[in-house]
Amino acid sequence: MSQAVVPVLLLSLIALAGCAVGPDYVRPTLETPESFKQAASFKDKWIQLGEAPPPVVQAWWQVFKDPVLDALQEHVRIDNQNILIAEAQYRAARAALDSANAAYYPSVSGSFGGTRAANALVTNSNNTQSQGTRPPTNTINLSASTSWELDLWGRIRRNNEAAGARLEASAADLAAARLSAHALLAQTYVQLRGAEAQLDLQGRTVQAYTRYLELTRNRFNAGVATPLEVSNAESQLATARAGALSAELQRTQYAHALATLIGKTPSALMLEANATLPGLPSVPQLIPSVWLTTRPDIVAAERRVAAANAQIGVAKAAWFPTLTLSGSYGYRNNELADLMTSPHRFWSLGPALAMAIFDGGARRAVVESASASYDQSVATYRQTVLTAFQEVEDNLAAARLIGEETQEREIAARSARRSREIASNQYLAGTSGQLEVSSAQASELSAERTLIEARQRQLLATIQLYKNTAGVMTDSRSNN
């Protein structure tokens, strides 16, 4: 090969650097409905997916208008350990991208060293041999070398593309960790207040049953009530006290869970008891069309598809030769004094092509593995979207049905309260027995307890809906 051909061949290979093997990324197709199935139940108050989104609520938990909850959420943002883990993972992904970017540039290294060595001496003179040792000599070396792999087939670019997609997926994971932590704290806070409401109810019940037991004992001493009625009243009071202890245990455990969520030990969180549940946000809410592209787990899944697609290109690039330009420049001498002078200078520069000739099918297996990983990531992405639609539909139904259930529970509680008052008045008047009073009291307690539970479940469903939609819902009146 003539000397003129080598530069032409080198320039041709460099021109190929604009190519990149492997498939270019295309977002996987999805079949999504125009609106939610449960939207019809809200009489068109829930917007369709294709409509323009309303203003987005940033700190979505503020819709509950609870200052204590707002303060706790601020601690979650700063001190929650799961969020800190996700932040560290994000920084690691960012460093991985920086490392991938470094492959675009030449690597340069320098060295300075010296050796002292003696070599064997063998001479031939008149068919005679003599052996000895050369005098020791010094060798001083100062040099710099560089190496640069030209990205002919796009291996470096595909690897960089994969690292960038992983970084974006990690950013979405961080957003998901924050969303999950804020939602979990809001749910735990609601459960705490629900337990306090149950504890308050049990406390009021214990007081009422204590008065009723005193009344029954007085009637027994007066010869009006029977020992059975006294025993029933005592049993009711003991059951109510046990219920109060159970509610107190629940309240204590939820308080401990809150402390953990904000990165504190249970003893470090002093939360004043409040038997009032947070206010329910104005309904209906609006779900903007952007929710599908802002939900962090969906974003993360889609970005991992892009990363897997780029890895196919990285695997396929292994089939092609790599071109590396390398060079060195330096000085070498026996003495340090005049080391950096022209007579002792050396340099080298040249390209090198390297390619695996036979690997027993290893490269083919790597490509097949990358393709399988891509198919897996696509299926994961589509399943994540399907699950997201299911969760939103589930909680849309829950928001509506539990709201209607709560209204019925309120009616039932008012009726049970009125029945207990009537039974108590009749018992005092002697026109009804203790059995009717006990039954009415038990019914009232059950109705009040289930009403608190329904209100709590309605709040939990609303929080879950905010989580399912990545916190992008807003009050329907915010556009007015």
Tab-separated table of C-alpha atoms in Angstrom:
chain	number	residue	atom	x	y	z
A	1	MET	CA	0.000	0.000	0.000
A	2	SER	CA	1.418	3.354	-0.997
A	3	GLN	CA	2.045	6.034	1.575
A	4	ALA	CA	-0.617	8.259	-0.036
A	5	VAL	CA	-3.330	5.687	0.563
A	6	VAL	CA	-2.899	5.647	4.349
A	7	PRO	CA	-3.992	9.267	4.961
A	8	VAL	CA	-6.932	8.844	2.582
A	9	LEU	CA	-8.037	5.703	4.402
A	10	LEU	CA	-7.665	7.448	7.754
A	11	LEU	CA	-9.725	10.439	6.630
A	12	SER	CA	-12.420	8.101	5.294
A	13	LEU	CA	-12.664	6.337	8.623
A	14	ILE	CA	-12.890	9.658	10.445
A	15	ALA	CA	-15.742	10.706	8.139
A	16	LEU	CA	-17.633	7.618	9.228
A	17	ALA	CA	-17.663	9.022	12.754
A	18	GLY	CA	-21.001	10.656	11.916
A	19	CYS	CA	-22.619	7.210	11.822
A	20	ALA	CA	-24.040	5.373	14.805
A	21	VAL	CA	-25.065	1.739	14.645
A	22	GLY	CA	-28.155	0.515	16.402
A	23	PRO	CA	-31.771	1.713	16.266
A	24	ASP	CA	-32.634	5.359	16.838
A	25	TYR	CA	-35.012	5.776	19.752
A	26	VAL	CA	-38.735	6.075	19.167
A	27	ARG	CA	-41.126	6.287	22.117
A	28	PRO	CA	-43.208	3.094	22.321
A	29	THR	CA	-46.778	3.528	21.160
A	30	LEU	CA	-49.583	3.538	23.727
A	31	GLU	CA	-53.314	3.200	23.389
A	32	THR	CA	-54.816	5.678	25.838
A	33	PRO	CA	-58.486	6.648	26.204
A	34	GLU	CA	-59.693	10.179	25.604
A	35	SER	CA	-61.145	10.431	29.096
A	36	PHE	CA	-61.443	8.429	32.276
A	37	LYS	CA	-64.233	5.887	32.603
A	38	GLN	CA	-65.251	7.251	35.993
A	39	ALA	CA	-65.355	10.836	34.672
A	40	ALA	CA	-68.980	10.355	33.601
A	41	SER	CA	-69.967	9.907	37.248
A	42	PHE	CA	-68.812	13.457	37.958
A	43	LYS	CA	-71.060	14.967	35.303
A	44	ASP	CA	-68.256	16.295	33.086
A	45	LYS	CA	-66.466	17.954	35.996
A	46	TRP	CA	-63.369	15.896	35.257
A	47	ILE	CA	-61.697	17.140	32.103
A	48	GLN	CA	-60.735	14.823	29.292
A	49	LEU	CA	-57.151	13.877	28.617
A	50	GLY	CA	-57.002	15.924	25.439
A	51	GLU	CA	-58.111	19.218	26.987
A	52	ALA	CA	-55.854	22.053	28.092
A	53	PRO	CA	-54.599	21.622	31.649
A	54	PRO	CA	-55.622	24.015	34.439
A	55	PRO	CA	-53.036	25.586	36.745
A	56	VAL	CA	-51.001	22.945	38.564
A	57	VAL	CA	-50.900	22.813	42.376
A	58	GLN	CA	-47.260	22.580	43.454
A	59	ALA	CA	-47.517	21.787	47.182
A	60	TRP	CA	-50.693	19.795	46.692
A	61	TRP	CA	-51.102	18.925	50.382
A	62	GLN	CA	-51.923	22.568	51.114
A	63	VAL	CA	-55.426	21.952	49.745
A	64	PHE	CA	-56.227	20.321	53.099
A	65	LYS	CA	-55.607	23.660	54.839
A	66	ASP	CA	-53.861	22.125	57.843
A	67	PRO	CA	-50.853	24.141	59.137
A	68	VAL	CA	-49.491	21.192	61.132
A	69	LEU	CA	-49.524	18.987	58.028
A	70	ASP	CA	-47.788	21.743	56.038
A	71	ALA	CA	-45.033	22.001	58.660
A	72	LEU	CA	-44.497	18.245	58.706
A	73	GLN	CA	-44.287	18.163	54.915
A	74	GLU	CA	-41.469	20.697	55.012
A	75	HIS	CA	-39.509	18.347	57.294
A	76	VAL	CA	-40.126	15.500	54.848
A	77	ARG	CA	-38.630	17.534	52.029
A	78	ILE	CA	-35.430	18.070	54.013
A	79	ASP	CA	-34.942	15.087	56.325
A	80	ASN	CA	-36.736	12.064	54.858
A	81	GLN	CA	-34.133	9.335	54.456
A	82	ASN	CA	-35.751	7.696	51.417
A	83	ILE	CA	-35.573	11.033	49.606
A	84	LEU	CA	-31.928	11.399	50.613
A	85	ILE	CA	-31.237	7.908	49.226
A	86	ALA	CA	-32.871	8.853	45.918
A	87	GLU	CA	-30.872	12.103	45.825
A	88	ALA	CA	-27.625	10.157	46.286
A	89	GLN	CA	-28.640	7.770	43.496
A	90	TYR	CA	-29.314	10.757	41.259
A	91	ARG	CA	-25.863	12.183	41.952
A	92	ALA	CA	-24.346	8.807	41.094
A	93	ALA	CA	-26.249	8.758	37.786
A	94	ARG	CA	-25.049	12.267	37.017
A	95	ALA	CA	-21.458	11.195	37.691
A	96	ALA	CA	-21.957	8.214	35.361
A	97	LEU	CA	-23.033	10.603	32.599
A	98	ASP	CA	-19.968	12.765	33.219
A	99	SER	CA	-17.827	9.643	32.924
A	100	ALA	CA	-19.526	8.724	29.636
A	101	ASN	CA	-18.944	12.253	28.318
A	102	ALA	CA	-15.238	11.964	29.111
A	103	ALA	CA	-14.892	9.238	26.457
A	104	TYR	CA	-15.365	11.874	23.765
A	105	TYR	CA	-11.999	13.448	24.576
A	106	PRO	CA	-8.415	12.213	24.331
A	107	SER	CA	-6.765	10.883	27.441
A	108	VAL	CA	-3.374	12.354	28.263
A	109	SER	CA	-0.902	10.977	30.768
A	110	GLY	CA	2.578	11.933	31.808
A	111	SER	CA	5.453	10.070	33.421
A	112	PHE	CA	8.833	10.836	34.938
A	113	GLY	CA	11.175	8.145	36.156
A	114	GLY	CA	14.656	6.769	36.240
A	115	THR	CA	16.396	3.386	36.317
A	116	ARG	CA	19.906	2.132	37.003
A	117	ALA	CA	20.907	-1.167	35.431
A	118	ALA	CA	23.892	-3.280	34.472
A	119	ASN	CA	23.896	-5.697	31.503
A	120	ALA	CA	26.021	-8.779	30.792
A	121	LEU	CA	28.950	-8.286	28.355
A	122	VAL	CA	29.970	-11.017	25.901
A	123	THR	CA	32.857	-10.506	23.439
A	124	ASN	CA	34.295	-12.708	20.652
A	125	SER	CA	37.956	-12.279	19.600
A	126	ASN	CA	40.010	-14.840	17.720
A	127	ASN	CA	37.498	-17.578	18.517
A	128	THR	CA	37.774	-16.905	22.209
A	129	GLN	CA	35.006	-15.767	24.496
A	130	SER	CA	35.150	-13.619	27.521
A	131	GLN	CA	32.271	-12.718	29.788
A	132	GLY	CA	31.805	-9.837	32.157
A	133	THR	CA	29.434	-7.108	33.242
A	134	ARG	CA	28.953	-3.697	31.712
A	135	PRO	CA	29.311	-0.763	34.056
A	136	PRO	CA	25.953	0.333	35.518
A	137	THR	CA	24.159	3.012	33.526
A	138	ASN	CA	21.350	5.428	34.350
A	139	THR	CA	18.263	6.077	32.246
A	140	ILE	CA	16.127	9.148	32.913
A	141	ASN	CA	12.748	9.377	31.159
A	142	LEU	CA	10.310	12.318	30.934
A	143	SER	CA	7.370	11.788	28.591
A	144	ALA	CA	3.721	12.456	27.852
A	145	SER	CA	1.387	10.167	25.926
A	146	THR	CA	-2.091	10.554	24.546
A	147	SER	CA	-4.715	8.195	23.229
A	148	TRP	CA	-7.984	9.005	21.507
A	149	GLU	CA	-10.592	6.539	20.310
A	150	LEU	CA	-12.497	7.864	17.316
A	151	ASP	CA	-16.199	7.144	17.648
A	152	LEU	CA	-16.572	5.654	14.164
A	153	TRP	CA	-19.630	3.531	14.856
A	154	GLY	CA	-21.309	5.566	17.566
A	155	ARG	CA	-20.431	3.297	20.486
A	156	ILE	CA	-19.430	6.254	22.641
A	157	ARG	CA	-22.463	8.273	21.561
A	158	ARG	CA	-24.849	5.405	22.264
A	159	ASN	CA	-23.224	4.840	25.630
A	160	ASN	CA	-23.565	8.552	26.363
A	161	GLU	CA	-27.182	8.417	25.215
A	162	ALA	CA	-27.868	5.522	27.588
A	163	ALA	CA	-26.200	7.321	30.507
A	164	GLY	CA	-28.236	10.465	29.800
A	165	ALA	CA	-31.481	8.485	29.751
A	166	ARG	CA	-30.539	6.779	33.004
A	167	LEU	CA	-29.868	10.169	34.556
A	168	GLU	CA	-33.325	11.347	33.502
A	169	ALA	CA	-34.818	8.136	34.885
A	170	SER	CA	-32.985	8.715	38.151
A	171	ALA	CA	-34.345	12.270	38.294
A	172	ALA	CA	-37.838	10.822	37.844
A	173	ASP	CA	-37.105	8.266	40.576
A	174	LEU	CA	-36.170	11.144	42.864
A	175	ALA	CA	-39.424	12.922	42.027
A	176	ALA	CA	-41.302	9.668	42.677
A	177	ALA	CA	-39.567	9.275	46.049
A	178	ARG	CA	-40.556	12.807	47.012
A	179	LEU	CA	-44.133	12.304	45.830
A	180	SER	CA	-44.400	8.995	47.674
A	181	ALA	CA	-42.916	10.403	50.877
A	182	HIS	CA	-45.241	13.421	50.878
A	183	ALA	CA	-48.269	11.217	50.150
A	184	LEU	CA	-47.317	8.676	52.810
A	185	LEU	CA	-46.878	11.407	55.394
A	186	ALA	CA	-50.261	12.914	54.495
A	187	GLN	CA	-51.898	9.496	54.765
A	188	THR	CA	-50.196	8.757	58.072
A	189	TYR	CA	-51.198	12.180	59.387
A	190	VAL	CA	-54.829	11.548	58.447
A	191	GLN	CA	-54.676	8.158	60.156
A	192	LEU	CA	-53.188	9.808	63.240
A	193	ARG	CA	-55.990	12.360	63.395
A	194	GLY	CA	-58.497	9.590	62.734
A	195	ALA	CA	-57.117	7.611	65.662
A	196	GLU	CA	-57.346	10.735	67.819
A	197	ALA	CA	-60.968	11.218	66.732
A	198	GLN	CA	-61.680	7.602	67.664
A	199	LEU	CA	-59.908	8.121	70.976
A	200	ASP	CA	-61.996	11.234	71.639
A	201	LEU	CA	-65.152	9.310	70.750
A	202	GLN	CA	-64.179	6.466	73.070
A	203	GLY	CA	-63.411	8.981	75.836
A	204	ARG	CA	-66.829	10.592	75.481
A	205	THR	CA	-68.383	7.149	75.398
A	206	VAL	CA	-66.585	6.127	78.582
A	207	GLN	CA	-67.919	9.247	80.308
A	208	ALA	CA	-71.444	8.556	79.113
A	209	TYR	CA	-71.273	4.894	80.105
A	210	THR	CA	-69.854	5.838	83.499
A	211	ARG	CA	-72.843	8.108	84.142
A	212	TYR	CA	-75.171	5.421	82.893
A	213	LEU	CA	-73.569	2.828	85.217
A	214	GLU	CA	-73.999	5.199	88.161
A	215	LEU	CA	-77.637	5.707	87.188
A	216	THR	CA	-78.192	1.953	86.905
A	217	ARG	CA	-76.582	1.316	90.272
A	218	ASN	CA	-78.749	4.006	91.853
A	219	ARG	CA	-81.824	2.410	90.310
A	220	PHE	CA	-80.631	-0.959	91.572
A	221	ASN	CA	-80.201	0.421	95.109
A	222	ALA	CA	-83.690	1.850	94.827
A	223	GLY	CA	-84.998	-1.570	93.844
A	224	VAL	CA	-85.912	-0.510	90.311
A	225	ALA	CA	-83.055	-2.094	88.295
A	226	THR	CA	-81.909	-5.701	88.349
A	227	PRO	CA	-78.400	-7.125	88.902
A	228	LEU	CA	-78.382	-8.108	85.217
A	229	GLU	CA	-78.825	-4.487	84.210
A	230	VAL	CA	-75.907	-3.473	86.442
A	231	SER	CA	-73.708	-6.207	84.939
A	232	ASN	CA	-74.604	-5.135	81.412
A	233	ALA	CA	-73.740	-1.520	82.214
A	234	GLU	CA	-70.415	-2.570	83.730
A	235	SER	CA	-69.627	-4.690	80.659
A	236	GLN	CA	-70.411	-1.806	78.343
A	237	LEU	CA	-68.130	0.524	80.298
A	238	ALA	CA	-65.234	-1.960	80.333
A	239	THR	CA	-65.599	-2.504	76.565
A	240	ALA	CA	-65.535	1.224	75.958
A	241	ARG	CA	-62.402	1.599	78.081
A	242	ALA	CA	-60.724	-1.205	76.127
A	243	GLY	CA	-61.657	0.552	72.896
A	244	ALA	CA	-60.059	3.740	74.188
A	245	LEU	CA	-56.821	1.890	74.921
A	246	SER	CA	-56.825	0.402	71.414
A	247	ALA	CA	-57.333	3.846	69.868
A	248	GLU	CA	-54.551	5.269	72.015
A	249	LEU	CA	-52.193	2.530	70.823
A	250	GLN	CA	-53.036	3.315	67.202
A	251	ARG	CA	-52.485	7.011	67.803
A	252	THR	CA	-49.090	6.307	69.392
A	253	GLN	CA	-47.959	4.085	66.523
A	254	TYR	CA	-48.991	6.627	63.885
A	255	ALA	CA	-47.100	9.331	65.778
A	256	HIS	CA	-43.993	7.128	65.728
A	257	ALA	CA	-44.449	6.567	61.987
A	258	LEU	CA	-44.690	10.321	61.416
A	259	ALA	CA	-41.434	10.854	63.289
A	260	THR	CA	-39.672	8.282	61.102
A	261	LEU	CA	-40.998	9.888	57.917
A	262	ILE	CA	-39.526	13.269	58.855
A	263	GLY	CA	-36.189	11.738	59.826
A	264	LYS	CA	-36.562	11.947	63.603
A	265	THR	CA	-36.742	9.486	66.458
A	266	PRO	CA	-40.190	9.052	68.074
A	267	SER	CA	-39.067	10.889	71.219
A	268	ALA	CA	-38.040	13.927	69.151
A	269	LEU	CA	-41.534	14.565	67.772
A	270	MET	CA	-43.964	16.246	70.123
A	271	LEU	CA	-47.299	16.559	68.351
A	272	GLU	CA	-50.258	18.053	70.176
A	273	ALA	CA	-53.327	15.835	70.015
A	274	ASN	CA	-56.134	17.078	67.842
A	275	ALA	CA	-59.292	15.044	67.354
A	276	THR	CA	-60.181	16.910	64.157
A	277	LEU	CA	-59.530	15.455	60.737
A	278	PRO	CA	-58.082	17.785	58.060
A	279	GLY	CA	-60.596	19.577	55.902
A	280	LEU	CA	-61.692	17.823	52.732
A	281	PRO	CA	-60.674	19.754	49.590
A	282	SER	CA	-63.406	21.232	47.441
A	283	VAL	CA	-64.676	18.682	44.963
A	284	PRO	CA	-64.693	17.890	42.193
A	285	GLN	CA	-61.072	18.247	41.272
A	286	LEU	CA	-59.572	18.506	37.795
A	287	ILE	CA	-57.095	16.126	36.229
A	288	PRO	CA	-55.164	17.919	33.464
A	289	SER	CA	-54.038	16.190	30.320
A	290	VAL	CA	-50.366	16.448	31.310
A	291	TRP	CA	-50.668	13.988	34.183
A	292	LEU	CA	-49.528	11.057	32.054
A	293	THR	CA	-46.260	12.785	31.133
A	294	THR	CA	-45.565	14.187	34.601
A	295	ARG	CA	-46.166	11.105	36.726
A	296	PRO	CA	-42.623	10.185	37.848
A	297	ASP	CA	-42.871	6.407	37.599
A	298	ILE	CA	-44.121	6.685	34.012
A	299	VAL	CA	-41.350	9.119	33.110
A	300	ALA	CA	-38.738	6.845	34.702
A	301	ALA	CA	-40.052	3.781	32.874
A	302	GLU	CA	-40.021	5.594	29.518
A	303	ARG	CA	-36.482	6.877	30.045
A	304	ARG	CA	-35.307	3.351	30.857
A	305	VAL	CA	-36.732	2.257	27.508
A	306	ALA	CA	-34.551	4.904	25.854
A	307	ALA	CA	-31.506	3.702	27.801
A	308	ALA	CA	-32.149	0.085	26.805
A	309	ASN	CA	-32.528	1.121	23.168
A	310	ALA	CA	-29.148	2.891	23.256
A	311	GLN	CA	-27.518	-0.197	24.772
A	312	ILE	CA	-28.445	-2.148	21.643
A	313	GLY	CA	-26.278	0.278	19.659
A	314	VAL	CA	-23.436	-0.131	22.150
A	315	ALA	CA	-23.641	-3.915	21.771
A	316	LYS	CA	-23.760	-3.791	17.963
A	317	ALA	CA	-20.774	-1.440	17.791
A	318	ALA	CA	-18.627	-4.264	19.171
A	319	TRP	CA	-18.869	-5.955	15.753
A	320	PHE	CA	-16.844	-3.177	14.144
A	321	PRO	CA	-13.174	-2.260	14.526
A	322	THR	CA	-12.076	0.494	16.848
A	323	LEU	CA	-9.705	3.171	15.605
A	324	THR	CA	-7.390	4.686	18.166
A	325	LEU	CA	-4.973	7.536	17.582
A	326	SER	CA	-2.046	7.457	19.980
A	327	GLY	CA	1.082	9.482	20.358
A	328	SER	CA	3.913	10.172	22.733
A	329	TYR	CA	6.522	12.862	23.224
A	330	GLY	CA	9.375	13.114	25.656
A	331	TYR	CA	13.036	13.037	26.552
A	332	ARG	CA	15.363	10.178	27.508
A	333	ASN	CA	18.990	10.475	28.668
A	334	ASN	CA	21.548	9.015	31.021
A	335	GLU	CA	21.931	12.283	32.876
A	336	LEU	CA	19.319	14.549	34.402
A	337	ALA	CA	21.286	17.728	33.777
A	338	ASP	CA	20.802	17.942	30.018
A	339	LEU	CA	17.678	15.755	29.782
A	340	MET	CA	15.432	18.264	28.006
A	341	THR	CA	17.626	18.917	24.979
A	342	SER	CA	17.039	18.160	21.321
A	343	PRO	CA	19.437	15.207	21.001
A	344	HIS	CA	17.531	13.302	23.685
A	345	ARG	CA	14.031	13.987	22.394
A	346	PHE	CA	11.752	11.268	21.054
A	347	TRP	CA	8.180	11.165	19.727
A	348	SER	CA	5.721	8.816	18.065
A	349	LEU	CA	2.306	9.203	16.424
A	350	GLY	CA	0.071	6.749	14.636
A	351	PRO	CA	-3.337	5.095	14.319
A	352	ALA	CA	-4.273	1.577	15.332
A	353	LEU	CA	-7.241	-0.555	14.267
A	354	ALA	CA	-8.400	-3.349	16.560
A	355	MET	CA	-11.154	-5.874	15.996
A	356	ALA	CA	-12.142	-9.177	17.524
A	357	ILE	CA	-11.849	-11.946	14.947
A	358	PHE	CA	-13.426	-14.794	16.885
A	359	ASP	CA	-15.184	-14.703	20.247
A	360	GLY	CA	-17.288	-17.856	20.253
A	361	GLY	CA	-20.574	-15.945	19.857
A	362	ALA	CA	-20.027	-13.597	22.798
A	363	ARG	CA	-20.888	-10.444	20.847
A	364	ARG	CA	-24.013	-12.000	19.395
A	365	ALA	CA	-25.127	-12.970	22.874
A	366	VAL	CA	-24.573	-9.421	24.130
A	367	VAL	CA	-26.725	-8.010	21.309
A	368	GLU	CA	-29.477	-10.532	22.020
A	369	SER	CA	-29.314	-9.682	25.727
A	370	ALA	CA	-29.582	-5.948	24.974
A	371	SER	CA	-32.574	-6.568	22.689
A	372	ALA	CA	-34.278	-8.653	25.369
A	373	SER	CA	-33.652	-5.927	27.942
A	374	TYR	CA	-35.236	-3.415	25.582
A	375	ASP	CA	-38.336	-5.587	25.126
A	376	GLN	CA	-38.574	-5.970	28.885
A	377	SER	CA	-38.320	-2.218	29.452
A	378	VAL	CA	-41.030	-1.552	26.833
A	379	ALA	CA	-43.364	-4.026	28.531
A	380	THR	CA	-42.582	-2.459	31.904
A	381	TYR	CA	-43.327	0.989	30.534
A	382	ARG	CA	-46.665	-0.060	29.072
A	383	GLN	CA	-47.609	-1.914	32.248
A	384	THR	CA	-46.740	1.174	34.295
A	385	VAL	CA	-49.105	3.256	32.172
A	386	LEU	CA	-51.871	0.651	32.459
A	387	THR	CA	-51.412	0.542	36.225
A	388	ALA	CA	-51.526	4.343	36.363
A	389	PHE	CA	-54.876	4.417	34.570
A	390	GLN	CA	-56.219	1.718	36.881
A	391	GLU	CA	-55.103	3.598	39.984
A	392	VAL	CA	-56.677	6.843	38.826
A	393	GLU	CA	-59.918	5.087	37.879
A	394	ASP	CA	-59.969	3.260	41.233
A	395	ASN	CA	-59.538	6.419	43.236
A	396	LEU	CA	-61.947	8.420	41.106
A	397	ALA	CA	-64.533	5.786	41.981
A	398	ALA	CA	-63.429	5.833	45.620
A	399	ALA	CA	-63.639	9.636	45.826
A	400	ARG	CA	-67.208	9.548	44.565
A	401	LEU	CA	-68.514	6.433	46.313
A	402	ILE	CA	-66.872	7.025	49.677
A	403	GLY	CA	-68.185	10.591	49.556
A	404	GLU	CA	-71.710	9.260	49.078
A	405	GLU	CA	-71.099	6.653	51.781
A	406	THR	CA	-69.991	9.389	54.194
A	407	GLN	CA	-73.251	11.246	53.647
A	408	GLU	CA	-75.213	8.097	54.489
A	409	ARG	CA	-73.014	7.487	57.540
A	410	GLU	CA	-73.802	10.988	58.766
A	411	ILE	CA	-77.504	10.290	58.469
A	412	ALA	CA	-77.047	6.964	60.273
A	413	ALA	CA	-75.056	8.632	63.083
A	414	ARG	CA	-77.713	11.325	63.605
A	415	SER	CA	-80.434	8.700	63.688
A	416	ALA	CA	-78.480	6.503	66.122
A	417	ARG	CA	-77.854	9.505	68.359
A	418	ARG	CA	-81.558	10.364	68.381
A	419	SER	CA	-82.491	6.719	69.081
A	420	ARG	CA	-80.146	6.594	72.060
A	421	GLU	CA	-81.613	9.824	73.468
A	422	ILE	CA	-85.168	8.465	73.091
A	423	ALA	CA	-84.234	5.132	74.705
A	424	SER	CA	-82.466	6.887	77.587
A	425	ASN	CA	-85.451	9.167	78.238
A	426	GLN	CA	-87.855	6.209	78.148
A	427	TYR	CA	-85.605	4.284	80.513
A	428	LEU	CA	-85.608	7.174	82.966
A	429	ALA	CA	-89.368	7.358	82.650
A	430	GLY	CA	-89.652	3.632	83.266
A	431	THR	CA	-91.374	2.941	79.954
A	432	SER	CA	-88.529	0.864	78.485
A	433	GLY	CA	-85.910	-1.536	79.757
A	434	GLN	CA	-82.187	-1.475	80.029
A	435	LEU	CA	-81.799	-3.726	76.993
A	436	GLU	CA	-83.205	-1.058	74.671
A	437	VAL	CA	-80.813	1.539	76.111
A	438	SER	CA	-77.777	-0.754	75.761
A	439	SER	CA	-78.690	-1.580	72.191
A	440	ALA	CA	-79.181	2.092	71.316
A	441	GLN	CA	-75.872	3.032	72.937
A	442	ALA	CA	-74.010	0.298	71.039
A	443	SER	CA	-75.638	1.395	67.781
A	444	GLU	CA	-74.685	5.002	68.386
A	445	LEU	CA	-71.073	4.105	69.153
A	446	SER	CA	-70.845	1.923	66.045
A	447	ALA	CA	-72.399	4.608	63.838
A	448	GLU	CA	-70.082	7.317	65.161
A	449	ARG	CA	-67.050	5.065	64.737
A	450	THR	CA	-67.913	4.111	61.158
A	451	LEU	CA	-68.586	7.773	60.335
A	452	ILE	CA	-65.062	8.707	61.451
A	453	GLU	CA	-63.690	5.802	59.432
A	454	ALA	CA	-65.623	6.892	56.322
A	455	ARG	CA	-64.356	10.466	56.613
A	456	GLN	CA	-60.836	9.156	57.069
A	457	ARG	CA	-61.109	6.840	54.054
A	458	GLN	CA	-62.453	9.717	51.959
A	459	LEU	CA	-59.397	11.803	52.841
A	460	LEU	CA	-57.073	8.872	52.169
A	461	ALA	CA	-58.673	8.291	48.768
A	462	THR	CA	-58.212	11.969	47.918
A	463	ILE	CA	-54.544	11.851	48.935
A	464	GLN	CA	-54.049	8.704	46.887
A	465	LEU	CA	-55.640	10.407	43.892
A	466	TYR	CA	-53.203	13.308	44.215
A	467	LYS	CA	-50.368	10.775	44.323
A	468	ASN	CA	-51.746	8.862	41.317
A	469	THR	CA	-51.857	12.042	39.253
A	470	ALA	CA	-48.432	13.272	40.429
A	471	GLY	CA	-50.052	16.106	42.374
A	472	VAL	CA	-51.288	17.916	39.254
A	473	MET	CA	-54.947	18.152	40.264
A	474	THR	CA	-56.374	21.527	41.150
A	475	ASP	CA	-59.576	22.916	42.570
A	476	SER	CA	-62.228	23.313	39.909
A	477	ARG	CA	-62.821	26.871	41.134
A	478	SER	CA	-59.168	27.904	40.584
A	479	ASN	CA	-59.903	28.889	36.982
A	480	ASN	CA	-62.660	31.304	37.977
